[in-house]
PDB file of C-alpha atoms in Angstrom:
ATOM      1  CA  UNK A   1      47.487 -18.078  17.844  1.00 31.00           C
ATOM      2  CA  UNK A   2      47.958 -18.367  14.142  1.00 36.00           C
ATOM      3  CA  UNK A   3      51.622 -17.861  13.175  1.00 37.00           C
ATOM      4  CA  UNK A   4      53.447 -17.862   9.753  1.00 35.00           C
ATOM      5  CA  UNK A   5      55.514 -21.029   9.463  1.00 37.00           C
ATOM      6  CA  UNK A   6      59.300 -21.175  10.025  1.00 44.00           C
ATOM      7  CA  UNK A   7      61.370 -18.567  11.825  1.00 59.00           C
ATOM      8  CA  UNK A   8      59.404 -15.582  10.743  1.00 79.00           C
ATOM      9  CA  UNK A   9      57.576 -13.999   7.758  1.00 92.00           C
ATOM     10  CA  UNK A  10      59.559 -13.517   4.521  1.00 96.00           C
ATOM     11  CA  UNK A  11      59.690 -10.103   2.978  1.00 98.00           C
ATOM     12  CA  UNK A  12      56.827 -10.763   0.529  1.00 98.00           C
ATOM     13  CA  UNK A  13      54.638 -11.916   3.345  1.00 97.00           C
ATOM     14  CA  UNK A  14      55.545  -8.885   5.484  1.00 97.00           C
ATOM     15  CA  UNK A  15      55.008  -6.548   2.677  1.00 98.00           C
ATOM     16  CA  UNK A  16      51.578  -8.142   1.711  1.00 97.00           C
ATOM     17  CA  UNK A  17      50.294  -7.684   5.327  1.00 97.00           C
ATOM     18  CA  UNK A  18      51.363  -3.961   5.185  1.00 97.00           C
ATOM     19  CA  UNK A  19      49.762  -3.404   1.816  1.00 97.00           C
ATOM     20  CA  UNK A  20      46.389  -4.703   2.554  1.00 96.00           C
ATOM     21  CA  UNK A  21      43.628  -2.736   4.326  1.00 95.00           C
ATOM     22  CA  UNK A  22      42.873  -5.295   7.151  1.00 95.00           C
ATOM     23  CA  UNK A  23      39.159  -4.929   7.192  1.00 94.00           C
ATOM     24  CA  UNK A  24      38.310  -4.484   3.486  1.00 94.00           C
ATOM     25  CA  UNK A  25      41.046  -6.672   2.202  1.00 94.00           C
ATOM     26  CA  UNK A  26      41.811  -4.296  -0.538  1.00 95.00           C
ATOM     27  CA  UNK A  27      45.345  -3.040  -1.376  1.00 96.00           C
ATOM     28  CA  UNK A  28      46.171   0.463  -0.565  1.00 96.00           C
ATOM     29  CA  UNK A  29      47.860   0.751  -4.017  1.00 95.00           C
ATOM     30  CA  UNK A  30      46.895  -0.675  -7.495  1.00 95.00           C
ATOM     31  CA  UNK A  31      46.760  -4.390  -7.644  1.00 95.00           C
ATOM     32  CA  UNK A  32      49.508  -4.514 -10.325  1.00 97.00           C
ATOM     33  CA  UNK A  33      51.802  -2.162  -8.288  1.00 98.00           C
ATOM     34  CA  UNK A  34      51.525  -4.471  -5.443  1.00 98.00           C
ATOM     35  CA  UNK A  35      52.227  -7.449  -7.695  1.00 98.00           C
ATOM     36  CA  UNK A  36      55.476  -5.697  -8.794  1.00 98.00           C
ATOM     37  CA  UNK A  37      56.361  -4.952  -5.187  1.00 98.00           C
ATOM     38  CA  UNK A  38      55.867  -8.614  -4.073  1.00 98.00           C
ATOM     39  CA  UNK A  39      58.055  -9.779  -6.977  1.00 98.00           C
ATOM     40  CA  UNK A  40      60.735  -7.288  -5.993  1.00 98.00           C
ATOM     41  CA  UNK A  41      60.191  -8.472  -2.325  1.00 98.00           C
ATOM     42  CA  UNK A  42      61.082 -12.043  -3.377  1.00 98.00           C
ATOM     43  CA  UNK A  43      64.171 -10.818  -5.063  1.00 98.00           C
ATOM     44  CA  UNK A  44      65.153  -8.939  -1.958  1.00 98.00           C
ATOM     45  CA  UNK A  45      64.536 -11.980   0.351  1.00 98.00           C
ATOM     46  CA  UNK A  46      66.744 -14.204  -1.910  1.00 97.00           C
ATOM     47  CA  UNK A  47      69.563 -11.543  -1.770  1.00 97.00           C
ATOM     48  CA  UNK A  48      69.197 -11.352   2.042  1.00 97.00           C
ATOM     49  CA  UNK A  49      69.565 -15.013   2.154  1.00 96.00           C
ATOM     50  CA  UNK A  50      72.780 -14.905  -0.068  1.00 95.00           C
ATOM     51  CA  UNK A  51      71.327 -16.621  -2.919  1.00 95.00           C
ATOM     52  CA  UNK A  52      71.335 -13.872  -5.477  1.00 95.00           C
ATOM     53  CA  UNK A  53      72.970 -10.352  -6.085  1.00 93.00           C
ATOM     54  CA  UNK A  54      72.132  -7.560  -8.302  1.00 92.00           C
ATOM     55  CA  UNK A  55      74.049  -4.830  -9.958  1.00 82.00           C
ATOM     56  CA  UNK A  56      73.080  -2.394 -12.703  1.00 81.00           C
ATOM     57  CA  UNK A  57      69.698  -4.120 -13.033  1.00 87.00           C
ATOM     58  CA  UNK A  58      71.284  -7.577 -13.548  1.00 91.00           C
ATOM     59  CA  UNK A  59      70.437 -10.561 -11.510  1.00 94.00           C
ATOM     60  CA  UNK A  60      73.301 -12.765 -10.565  1.00 91.00           C
ATOM     61  CA  UNK A  61      72.598 -16.259  -8.904  1.00 92.00           C
ATOM     62  CA  UNK A  62      75.411 -16.935  -6.471  1.00 91.00           C
ATOM     63  CA  UNK A  63      73.911 -19.983  -4.598  1.00 92.00           C
ATOM     64  CA  UNK A  64      71.637 -22.155  -6.747  1.00 89.00           C
ATOM     65  CA  UNK A  65      70.704 -24.504  -3.859  1.00 91.00           C
ATOM     66  CA  UNK A  66      67.018 -24.674  -3.272  1.00 91.00           C
ATOM     67  CA  UNK A  67      65.830 -22.401  -0.434  1.00 94.00           C
ATOM     68  CA  UNK A  68      63.962 -24.096   2.403  1.00 93.00           C
ATOM     69  CA  UNK A  69      61.054 -21.828   1.848  1.00 95.00           C
ATOM     70  CA  UNK A  70      58.873 -23.514  -0.906  1.00 96.00           C
ATOM     71  CA  UNK A  71      57.596 -20.331  -2.541  1.00 97.00           C
ATOM     72  CA  UNK A  72      61.173 -18.924  -3.009  1.00 97.00           C
ATOM     73  CA  UNK A  73      62.267 -22.402  -4.141  1.00 96.00           C
ATOM     74  CA  UNK A  74      59.551 -22.332  -6.868  1.00 96.00           C
ATOM     75  CA  UNK A  75      60.860 -19.105  -8.137  1.00 96.00           C
ATOM     76  CA  UNK A  76      64.637 -20.069  -8.324  1.00 95.00           C
ATOM     77  CA  UNK A  77      64.263 -21.895 -11.736  1.00 94.00           C
ATOM     78  CA  UNK A  78      63.076 -18.657 -13.324  1.00 94.00           C
ATOM     79  CA  UNK A  79      66.308 -16.961 -12.451  1.00 93.00           C
ATOM     80  CA  UNK A  80      69.493 -17.169 -14.587  1.00 86.00           C
ATOM     81  CA  UNK A  81      71.785 -20.026 -13.915  1.00 79.00           C
ATOM     82  CA  UNK A  82      75.018 -19.154 -12.076  1.00 74.00           C
ATOM     83  CA  UNK A  83      77.461 -17.392 -14.372  1.00 63.00           C
ATOM     84  CA  UNK A  84      74.773 -16.671 -16.890  1.00 53.00           C
ATOM     85  CA  UNK A  85      73.824 -13.286 -15.707  1.00 47.00           C
ATOM     86  CA  UNK A  86      74.879 -10.118 -17.660  1.00 49.00           C
ATOM     87  CA  UNK A  87      73.720  -7.884 -20.250  1.00 50.00           C
ATOM     88  CA  UNK A  88      71.725  -9.585 -23.047  1.00 45.00           C
ATOM     89  CA  UNK A  89      71.216 -12.582 -20.921  1.00 51.00           C
ATOM     90  CA  UNK A  90      67.650 -12.004 -19.939  1.00 48.00           C
ATOM     91  CA  UNK A  91      68.658 -11.552 -16.333  1.00 81.00           C
ATOM     92  CA  UNK A  92      67.270  -7.972 -15.993  1.00 93.00           C
ATOM     93  CA  UNK A  93      65.661  -7.278 -12.667  1.00 96.00           C
ATOM     94  CA  UNK A  94      63.226  -4.935 -14.154  1.00 96.00           C
ATOM     95  CA  UNK A  95      62.120  -7.536 -16.771  1.00 95.00           C
ATOM     96  CA  UNK A  96      61.954 -10.320 -14.282  1.00 96.00           C
ATOM     97  CA  UNK A  97      59.740  -8.321 -11.884  1.00 97.00           C
ATOM     98  CA  UNK A  98      57.350  -7.420 -14.731  1.00 97.00           C
ATOM     99  CA  UNK A  99      57.297 -11.045 -15.963  1.00 96.00           C
ATOM    100  CA  UNK A 100      56.869 -12.685 -12.530  1.00 97.00           C
ATOM    101  CA  UNK A 101      54.660 -10.264 -10.878  1.00 97.00           C
ATOM    102  CA  UNK A 102      51.271 -11.874 -11.388  1.00 97.00           C
ATOM    103  CA  UNK A 103      52.757 -15.355 -10.507  1.00 97.00           C
ATOM    104  CA  UNK A 104      54.391 -14.080  -7.368  1.00 98.00           C
ATOM    105  CA  UNK A 105      51.253 -12.057  -6.233  1.00 97.00           C
ATOM    106  CA  UNK A 106      49.025 -15.005  -6.723  1.00 96.00           C
ATOM    107  CA  UNK A 107      51.450 -17.332  -4.780  1.00 97.00           C
ATOM    108  CA  UNK A 108      51.673 -15.195  -1.757  1.00 98.00           C
ATOM    109  CA  UNK A 109      48.096 -14.294  -1.557  1.00 97.00           C
ATOM    110  CA  UNK A 110      47.237 -18.063  -1.746  1.00 97.00           C
ATOM    111  CA  UNK A 111      49.848 -18.845   0.886  1.00 97.00           C
ATOM    112  CA  UNK A 112      48.524 -16.461   3.431  1.00 97.00           C
ATOM    113  CA  UNK A 113      44.979 -17.689   2.861  1.00 97.00           C
ATOM    114  CA  UNK A 114      46.039 -21.282   3.312  1.00 96.00           C
ATOM    115  CA  UNK A 115      47.887 -20.406   6.527  1.00 95.00           C
ATOM    116  CA  UNK A 116      44.630 -18.793   7.916  1.00 96.00           C
ATOM    117  CA  UNK A 117      46.304 -15.254   8.070  1.00 96.00           C
ATOM    118  CA  UNK A 118      44.013 -13.836   5.334  1.00 97.00           C
ATOM    119  CA  UNK A 119      40.584 -15.062   4.223  1.00 95.00           C
ATOM    120  CA  UNK A 120      39.263 -14.872   0.681  1.00 94.00           C
ATOM    121  CA  UNK A 121      35.987 -13.202  -0.036  1.00 93.00           C
ATOM    122  CA  UNK A 122      34.628 -13.527  -3.555  1.00 89.00           C
ATOM    123  CA  UNK A 123      32.403 -10.544  -4.706  1.00 79.00           C
ATOM    124  CA  UNK A 124      30.854  -9.603  -8.103  1.00 79.00           C
ATOM    125  CA  UNK A 125      31.232  -6.420  -9.950  1.00 72.00           C
ATOM    126  CA  UNK A 126      27.723  -5.145 -11.099  1.00 70.00           C
ATOM    127  CA  UNK A 127      26.546  -8.560  -9.905  1.00 68.00           C
ATOM    128  CA  UNK A 128      28.322 -10.319 -12.782  1.00 73.00           C
ATOM    129  CA  UNK A 129      32.138 -10.301 -12.794  1.00 77.00           C
ATOM    130  CA  UNK A 130      33.659 -12.079  -9.800  1.00 84.00           C
ATOM    131  CA  UNK A 131      36.547 -10.526  -7.921  1.00 81.00           C
ATOM    132  CA  UNK A 132      38.386 -11.248  -4.573  1.00 89.00           C
ATOM    133  CA  UNK A 133      39.109  -9.458  -1.415  1.00 94.00           C
ATOM    134  CA  UNK A 134      41.524 -10.597   1.143  1.00 95.00           C
ATOM    135  CA  UNK A 135      40.555  -9.258   4.708  1.00 96.00           C
ATOM    136  CA  UNK A 136      42.916 -10.229   7.592  1.00 96.00           C
ATOM    137  CA  UNK A 137      41.788 -13.327   9.522  1.00 96.00           C
ATOM    138  CA  UNK A 138      44.612 -13.473  12.051  1.00 95.00           C
ATOM    139  CA  UNK A 139      44.687  -9.794  13.529  1.00 94.00           C
ATOM    140  CA  UNK A 140      47.626 -10.518  15.692  1.00 94.00           C
ATOM    141  CA  UNK A 141      49.920 -11.388  12.845  1.00 94.00           C
ATOM    142  CA  UNK A 142      48.928  -8.417  10.873  1.00 94.00           C
ATOM    143  CA  UNK A 143      49.283  -6.151  13.862  1.00 94.00           C
ATOM    144  CA  UNK A 144      52.822  -7.610  14.613  1.00 94.00           C
ATOM    145  CA  UNK A 145      53.919  -6.899  11.023  1.00 95.00           C
ATOM    146  CA  UNK A 146      52.720  -3.270  11.394  1.00 94.00           C
ATOM    147  CA  UNK A 147      54.309  -2.953  14.734  1.00 94.00           C
ATOM    148  CA  UNK A 148      57.711  -4.218  13.561  1.00 94.00           C
ATOM    149  CA  UNK A 149      57.649  -1.873  10.484  1.00 95.00           C
ATOM    150  CA  UNK A 150      56.697   1.218  12.793  1.00 93.00           C
ATOM    151  CA  UNK A 151      59.452   0.251  15.263  1.00 93.00           C
ATOM    152  CA  UNK A 152      62.042  -0.045  12.511  1.00 93.00           C
ATOM    153  CA  UNK A 153      60.810   3.343  11.008  1.00 92.00           C
ATOM    154  CA  UNK A 154      61.199   4.998  14.329  1.00 90.00           C
ATOM    155  CA  UNK A 155      64.760   3.644  14.734  1.00 91.00           C
ATOM    156  CA  UNK A 156      65.692   4.757  11.200  1.00 91.00           C
ATOM    157  CA  UNK A 157      65.650   1.333   9.652  1.00 93.00           C
ATOM    158  CA  UNK A 158      69.034   0.218  11.119  1.00 94.00           C
ATOM    159  CA  UNK A 159      69.115  -3.374   9.710  1.00 95.00           C
ATOM    160  CA  UNK A 160      69.361  -4.606   6.122  1.00 96.00           C
ATOM    161  CA  UNK A 161      66.065  -6.507   6.197  1.00 97.00           C
ATOM    162  CA  UNK A 162      64.114  -3.291   7.474  1.00 96.00           C
ATOM    163  CA  UNK A 163      65.803  -1.077   4.904  1.00 96.00           C
ATOM    164  CA  UNK A 164      64.838  -3.551   2.049  1.00 97.00           C
ATOM    165  CA  UNK A 165      61.202  -3.742   3.196  1.00 97.00           C
ATOM    166  CA  UNK A 166      61.026   0.096   3.632  1.00 96.00           C
ATOM    167  CA  UNK A 167      62.421   0.618   0.053  1.00 97.00           C
ATOM    168  CA  UNK A 168      59.761  -1.615  -1.291  1.00 98.00           C
ATOM    169  CA  UNK A 169      57.035   0.000   0.713  1.00 97.00           C
ATOM    170  CA  UNK A 170      58.265   3.355  -0.684  1.00 96.00           C
ATOM    171  CA  UNK A 171      58.512   2.081  -4.319  1.00 97.00           C
ATOM    172  CA  UNK A 172      54.950   0.867  -4.234  1.00 96.00           C
ATOM    173  CA  UNK A 173      53.671   4.211  -2.738  1.00 94.00           C
ATOM    174  CA  UNK A 174      52.592   2.557   0.503  1.00 94.00           C
ATOM    175  CA  UNK A 175      54.668   4.531   3.005  1.00 92.00           C
ATOM    176  CA  UNK A 176      51.881   6.545   4.601  1.00 89.00           C
ATOM    177  CA  UNK A 177      49.748   3.484   5.086  1.00 90.00           C
ATOM    178  CA  UNK A 178      52.513   1.104   6.439  1.00 86.00           C
ATOM    179  CA  UNK A 179      53.885   3.516   9.152  1.00 72.00           C
ATOM    180  CA  UNK A 180      52.855   6.656  10.970  1.00 60.00           C
ATOM    181  CA  UNK A 181      52.804   8.633   7.754  1.00 60.00           C
ATOM    182  CA  UNK A 182      55.629  10.948   8.800  1.00 66.00           C
ATOM    183  CA  UNK A 183      58.467   9.323   6.981  1.00 69.00           C
ATOM    184  CA  UNK A 184      60.924  11.789   5.372  1.00 79.00           C
ATOM    185  CA  UNK A 185      60.460  11.558   1.507  1.00 82.00           C
ATOM    186  CA  UNK A 186      64.116  12.204   0.813  1.00 86.00           C
ATOM    187  CA  UNK A 187      65.191   9.359   3.042  1.00 88.00           C
ATOM    188  CA  UNK A 188      62.763   7.020   1.356  1.00 90.00           C
ATOM    189  CA  UNK A 189      63.974   7.895  -1.946  1.00 91.00           C
ATOM    190  CA  UNK A 190      67.535   7.194  -0.854  1.00 93.00           C
ATOM    191  CA  UNK A 191      66.394   3.839   0.367  1.00 95.00           C
ATOM    192  CA  UNK A 192      64.964   3.025  -3.097  1.00 95.00           C
ATOM    193  CA  UNK A 193      68.143   4.086  -4.897  1.00 94.00           C
ATOM    194  CA  UNK A 194      70.082   1.748  -2.534  1.00 94.00           C
ATOM    195  CA  UNK A 195      67.992  -1.201  -3.348  1.00 96.00           C
ATOM    196  CA  UNK A 196      68.068  -2.737  -6.725  1.00 97.00           C
ATOM    197  CA  UNK A 197      64.866  -4.810  -6.245  1.00 97.00           C
ATOM    198  CA  UNK A 198      62.961  -1.631  -5.160  1.00 97.00           C
ATOM    199  CA  UNK A 199      64.412   0.220  -8.159  1.00 97.00           C
ATOM    200  CA  UNK A 200      63.113  -2.520 -10.495  1.00 97.00           C
ATOM    201  CA  UNK A 201      59.753  -2.187  -8.946  1.00 98.00           C
ATOM    202  CA  UNK A 202      59.684   1.629  -9.100  1.00 97.00           C
ATOM    203  CA  UNK A 203      60.754   1.502 -12.842  1.00 97.00           C
ATOM    204  CA  UNK A 204      57.909  -0.830 -13.804  1.00 97.00           C
ATOM    205  CA  UNK A 205      55.431   1.397 -11.916  1.00 97.00           C
ATOM    206  CA  UNK A 206      56.717   4.494 -13.707  1.00 96.00           C
ATOM    207  CA  UNK A 207      56.456   2.708 -16.995  1.00 96.00           C
ATOM    208  CA  UNK A 208      52.832   1.865 -16.324  1.00 95.00           C
ATOM    209  CA  UNK A 209      51.992   5.370 -15.338  1.00 94.00           C
ATOM    210  CA  UNK A 210      53.681   6.752 -18.349  1.00 92.00           C
ATOM    211  CA  UNK A 211      51.805   4.317 -20.677  1.00 89.00           C
ATOM    212  CA  UNK A 212      48.557   5.211 -19.045  1.00 84.00           C
ATOM    213  CA  UNK A 213      49.212   8.977 -19.424  1.00 80.00           C
ATOM    214  CA  UNK A 214      50.084   8.493 -23.005  1.00 71.00           C
ATOM    215  CA  UNK A 215      46.824   6.774 -23.897  1.00 63.00           C
TER     216      UNK A 215
END
């Protein structure tokens, strides 16, 4: 049975499995919104590991040692050095999510393809422009991710990891696809407000929507 490496999937890996239609390999939300959510999930994972904190949209690195996960380790140099966070320092969570979104999204898609959890299918728009889809190859792993999320939702997301994941799912507009579709909207909004990475994701999505509406 194919399994993610290490003790279990990281938040970006878990979120990606919840965000993709397992058969069509297409995100349930816009690609760009998923990239924002994956960048936010990387920040949330680093916070859960005690490596960063965030207050008032400012990222603070509290443990600069390289995480054992190679993808998270690759992202650490893009974060402010310890003691360098603060206003005017370029350590805004919203800005970091926007800047790192495409890189983070590509890294995690590539990683799950390499692990054999997703497969990459190349198609062509109008027979000319190539694009990719990522259907699930390891159905057991994807089903486990969805089962864990549904079980956590039914229990009211009692642990910090579950709440962080739920906040990111809600920020990306994926709640009805990830669970049973009956989540209380007020509760999900509260989860976003309590999670600074999810707030950074939500603010970038709102900015994109506002820009699109203004065009």
